[in-house]
Short mmCIF file of C-alpha atoms in Angstrom, two decimals:
data_model
loop_
_atom_site.label_atom_id
_atom_site.label_comp_id
_atom_site.label_asym_id
_atom_site.label_seq_id
_atom_site.Cartn_x
_atom_site.Cartn_y
_atom_site.Cartn_z
CA MET A 944 -12.49 17.24 19.28
CA ILE A 945 -16.07 17.91 17.82
CA LYS A 946 -17.20 20.86 16.12
CA GLY A 947 -17.47 24.00 18.29
CA ASP A 948 -14.79 22.90 20.73
CA LEU A 949 -12.79 25.57 22.35
CA LEU A 950 -9.30 25.81 20.59
CA ALA A 951 -7.83 28.82 21.94
CA THR A 952 -8.55 32.37 23.40
CA ILE A 953 -6.92 35.49 21.99
CA GLU A 954 -6.76 38.86 23.42
CA SER A 955 -7.19 41.93 20.97
CA ASN A 956 -4.17 44.22 21.51
CA GLU A 957 -6.55 47.23 20.85
CA SER A 958 -9.63 46.52 22.96
CA LEU A 959 -8.06 43.97 25.28
CA GLN A 960 -11.20 41.83 24.67
CA ASN A 961 -10.94 38.08 24.76
CA TYR A 962 -12.09 36.19 21.67
CA ASN A 963 -12.63 32.45 21.62
CA ILE A 964 -11.44 30.35 18.63
CA ASN A 965 -13.53 27.18 18.15
CA ALA A 966 -13.10 24.14 16.17
CA PRO A 967 -14.71 24.72 12.63
CA ILE A 968 -15.30 20.79 12.22
CA THR A 969 -15.21 17.72 14.11
CA GLY A 970 -11.64 16.27 13.65
CA THR A 971 -8.15 16.27 14.89
CA ILE A 972 -5.48 18.98 15.46
CA VAL A 973 -2.75 18.07 13.02
CA GLN A 974 -0.61 21.12 13.24
CA LYS A 975 -0.18 23.92 15.68
CA TYR A 976 1.38 27.11 14.69
CA ALA A 977 1.09 29.63 17.52
CA THR A 978 2.51 29.56 21.10
CA ASN A 979 1.19 31.12 24.20
CA GLY A 980 1.71 34.71 24.24
CA GLU A 981 2.51 35.02 20.63
CA LEU A 982 0.80 37.82 18.44
CA ALA A 983 -1.96 36.42 16.30
CA GLN A 984 -2.10 37.57 12.70
CA ASN A 985 -4.92 37.71 10.28
CA ASN A 986 -2.98 35.93 7.53
CA LYS A 987 -1.44 33.01 9.69
CA PRO A 988 -3.42 30.06 11.07
CA ILE A 989 -3.27 29.04 14.63
CA TYR A 990 -4.29 25.33 14.20
CA ASP A 991 -4.91 23.02 11.42
CA VAL A 992 -7.83 20.81 12.01
CA ALA A 993 -8.33 17.84 9.88
CA ASN A 994 -11.25 15.25 9.59
CA LEU A 995 -9.22 11.89 9.31
CA THR A 996 -12.50 9.81 9.01
CA ASN A 997 -11.52 9.41 5.41
CA VAL A 998 -8.06 9.94 3.81
CA TRP A 999 -6.64 10.18 0.27
CA ALA A 1000 -4.20 7.85 -1.11
CA ASP A 1001 -2.28 9.32 -3.92
CA PHE A 1002 -0.61 7.18 -6.48
CA THR A 1003 2.04 7.80 -9.21
CA LEU A 1004 1.14 6.48 -12.66
CA TYR A 1005 3.88 6.23 -15.17
CA ARG A 1006 3.39 6.97 -18.74
CA LYS A 1007 2.78 3.38 -19.88
CA GLU A 1008 0.31 2.83 -17.03
CA THR A 1009 -1.70 6.11 -17.31
CA PRO A 1010 -3.93 5.00 -20.31
CA LEU A 1011 -4.82 1.62 -18.59
CA VAL A 1012 -6.10 3.33 -15.33
CA LYS A 1013 -9.46 4.54 -15.15
CA LYS A 1014 -11.73 6.48 -12.84
CA GLY A 1015 -13.81 3.81 -10.87
CA MET A 1016 -11.45 0.85 -11.17
CA THR A 1017 -11.07 -1.23 -8.04
CA ILE A 1018 -7.78 -0.81 -6.20
CA ASP A 1019 -6.37 -2.85 -3.12
CA VAL A 1020 -4.27 -0.57 -0.91
CA ILE A 1021 -1.90 -2.05 1.29
CA GLY A 1022 0.59 -0.36 3.78
CA ASP A 1023 4.14 -0.27 3.17
CA GLU A 1024 4.95 -3.01 5.37
CA GLY A 1025 2.04 -5.34 4.64
CA LYS A 1026 -0.47 -3.68 6.96
CA PRO A 1027 -3.15 -2.33 7.05
CA LYS A 1028 -5.12 -3.43 3.85
CA THR A 1029 -8.08 -2.35 2.29
CA THR A 1030 -10.22 -2.27 -0.90
CA SER A 1031 -11.29 1.03 -2.56
CA TYR A 1032 -11.64 2.60 -6.02
CA ILE A 1033 -10.07 5.22 -8.14
CA SER A 1034 -11.94 8.35 -7.38
CA TYR A 1035 -9.76 10.94 -9.19
CA ILE A 1036 -7.18 11.02 -11.91
CA ALA A 1037 -5.49 14.34 -12.56
CA PRO A 1038 -6.04 15.94 -15.85
CA LEU A 1039 -2.55 17.14 -16.41
CA GLY A 1040 0.70 15.34 -16.05
CA ILE A 1041 3.64 16.20 -13.94
CA GLU A 1042 6.33 17.42 -16.44
CA ASP A 1043 9.45 16.84 -14.36
CA SER A 1044 8.73 13.08 -13.68
CA GLN A 1045 6.51 12.38 -16.61
CA THR A 1046 3.96 10.80 -14.38
CA THR A 1047 0.21 11.41 -13.51
CA LEU A 1048 -1.48 11.32 -10.08
CA ALA A 1049 -4.33 8.84 -9.28
CA ARG A 1050 -6.28 9.09 -5.98
CA ALA A 1051 -8.31 6.78 -3.88
CA VAL A 1052 -10.41 7.68 -0.72
CA LEU A 1053 -9.79 5.21 2.23
CA PRO A 1054 -12.15 4.74 5.11
CA ASN A 1055 -10.28 5.48 8.23
CA GLU A 1056 -12.70 5.47 11.22
CA GLN A 1057 -9.93 3.24 13.19
CA ARG A 1058 -7.17 5.57 12.35
CA LEU A 1059 -5.28 2.59 10.73
CA TRP A 1060 -4.12 4.77 7.81
CA ILE A 1061 -1.59 7.51 8.84
CA PRO A 1062 -1.32 10.43 6.42
CA GLY A 1063 2.22 10.95 5.21
CA MET A 1064 3.05 7.11 5.22
CA TYR A 1065 3.74 5.27 2.10
CA VAL A 1066 1.31 2.74 0.76
CA ASN A 1067 1.13 0.29 -2.33
CA GLY A 1068 -1.83 0.12 -4.60
CA TYR A 1069 -2.61 -2.94 -6.88
CA ILE A 1070 -5.05 -2.70 -9.81
CA ILE A 1071 -6.26 -5.52 -12.03
CA ILE A 1072 -6.12 -3.94 -15.46
CA LYS A 1073 -7.19 -7.30 -17.15
CA GLU A 1074 -7.80 -10.99 -16.22
CA LYS A 1075 -6.19 -14.00 -17.93
CA THR A 1076 -6.98 -17.60 -17.40
CA VAL A 1077 -4.00 -19.84 -17.41
CA PRO A 1078 -3.67 -23.55 -17.36
CA VAL A 1079 -1.08 -23.80 -14.39
CA ALA A 1080 -0.39 -21.19 -11.88
CA VAL A 1081 1.06 -21.19 -8.21
CA LEU A 1082 1.09 -19.06 -5.30
CA LEU A 1083 4.16 -16.47 -5.19
CA THR A 1084 4.76 -17.86 -1.80
CA ALA A 1085 5.72 -21.22 -3.11
CA LEU A 1086 8.61 -19.77 -5.21
CA GLN A 1087 12.09 -20.23 -4.17
CA ARG A 1088 15.49 -19.14 -6.11
CA MET A 1089 18.25 -21.84 -6.38
CA GLY A 1090 21.17 -20.94 -8.44
CA ASP A 1091 19.85 -19.37 -11.35
CA GLN A 1092 16.58 -21.08 -11.48
CA ASP A 1093 13.21 -20.57 -9.98
CA VAL A 1094 11.94 -23.66 -8.24
CA VAL A 1095 8.62 -24.98 -6.43
CA PHE A 1096 8.81 -27.96 -4.09
CA VAL A 1097 6.53 -30.50 -5.43
CA GLN A 1098 5.41 -33.72 -3.59
CA GLN A 1099 6.86 -36.80 -4.94
CA GLY A 1100 5.29 -39.67 -2.72
CA ASP A 1101 6.78 -39.17 0.84
CA TYR A 1102 8.97 -36.40 -0.06
CA PHE A 1103 9.20 -33.04 -1.80
CA GLU A 1104 11.30 -32.31 -4.84
CA ALA A 1105 12.78 -28.98 -5.96
CA THR A 1106 11.37 -28.68 -9.42
CA PRO A 1107 12.65 -25.96 -11.69
CA VAL A 1108 9.65 -24.01 -13.22
CA GLU A 1109 9.49 -21.40 -16.12
CA LEU A 1110 7.26 -18.65 -15.18
CA GLY A 1111 5.01 -16.24 -17.14
CA GLN A 1112 2.79 -13.37 -16.08
CA ARG A 1113 1.96 -12.58 -12.40
CA ASP A 1114 -0.09 -10.44 -10.09
CA LYS A 1115 0.45 -9.67 -6.36
CA GLN A 1116 -0.55 -13.33 -5.45
CA TRP A 1117 -0.19 -15.77 -8.33
CA VAL A 1118 2.31 -16.55 -11.07
CA GLU A 1119 1.81 -18.30 -14.38
CA VAL A 1120 3.73 -21.66 -14.73
CA LEU A 1121 4.63 -22.18 -18.33
CA SER A 1122 6.64 -25.42 -17.91
CA GLY A 1123 7.95 -27.70 -15.06
CA LEU A 1124 4.64 -28.16 -13.13
CA ASP A 1125 1.27 -30.08 -14.33
CA ALA A 1126 -2.05 -29.05 -13.27
CA GLY A 1127 -3.18 -30.90 -10.11
CA GLN A 1128 0.26 -31.59 -8.68
CA HIS A 1129 0.68 -30.87 -5.02
CA TYR A 1130 3.18 -28.44 -4.11
CA VAL A 1131 4.39 -26.54 -0.95
CA THR A 1132 2.67 -23.17 -0.68
CA LYS A 1133 4.13 -21.81 2.59
CA ASN A 1134 7.55 -21.77 4.39
CA SER A 1135 9.18 -23.64 1.59
CA PHE A 1136 12.41 -21.78 2.45
CA TYR A 1137 12.65 -24.45 5.24
CA LEU A 1138 13.01 -27.18 2.69
CA LYS A 1139 15.36 -24.95 0.68
CA ALA A 1140 17.52 -24.60 3.89
CA GLU A 1141 17.50 -28.30 4.45
CA LEU A 1142 18.59 -28.91 0.90
CA GLY A 1143 21.42 -26.58 1.20
CA LYS A 1144 22.55 -28.15 4.50
CA GLU A 1145 22.55 -31.47 2.58
CA GLY A 1146 24.61 -30.22 -0.16
CA ALA A 1147 27.12 -28.78 2.37
CA SER A 1148 27.65 -32.09 4.09
CA HIS A 1149 28.19 -33.91 0.93
CA GLU A 1150 30.74 -31.48 -0.10
CA HIS A 1151 32.90 -32.37 3.14
#
């Protein structure tokens, strides 16, 4: 609806005169409190109208994180199931902490013209606090867990070998490799779980 659209008509119980209630802003009705025939009250709203063109994403900062996050920092926001995605910035950090949880609130404003972000739904936020250049790193999608080891499938001629790796720091996409893989080696970046499954089948057949 747009500003000025008719929301409801109420009748005065004193003068019996009708009064129109119009939308105060352009937006969407997000809550209806009154029903037809109900007595309207001055201290009770009839509708909640919200402009969802931009929405707030509120994030919880724990005590060790609070000193590191600053207003204006870039934040990647991703829906709880991986979609939608957008990049924004920290627009507000609460000046007071929350005593019960020992946390602080940080907020980002998300453009929402296409209504991809639904208020009330969980999102995840990723902020780069500092950047570090490392000699060797692999995509997180390349990692597989075999036994008690992290492995990467590395190309060895015409086949791929499960190579144990020692891991260091990571972000949402990459992880540092401390040992087990040299810079420039070719490795499987996607769907390596198929190779893991095939390796498991081979092991099972040998046991028989």
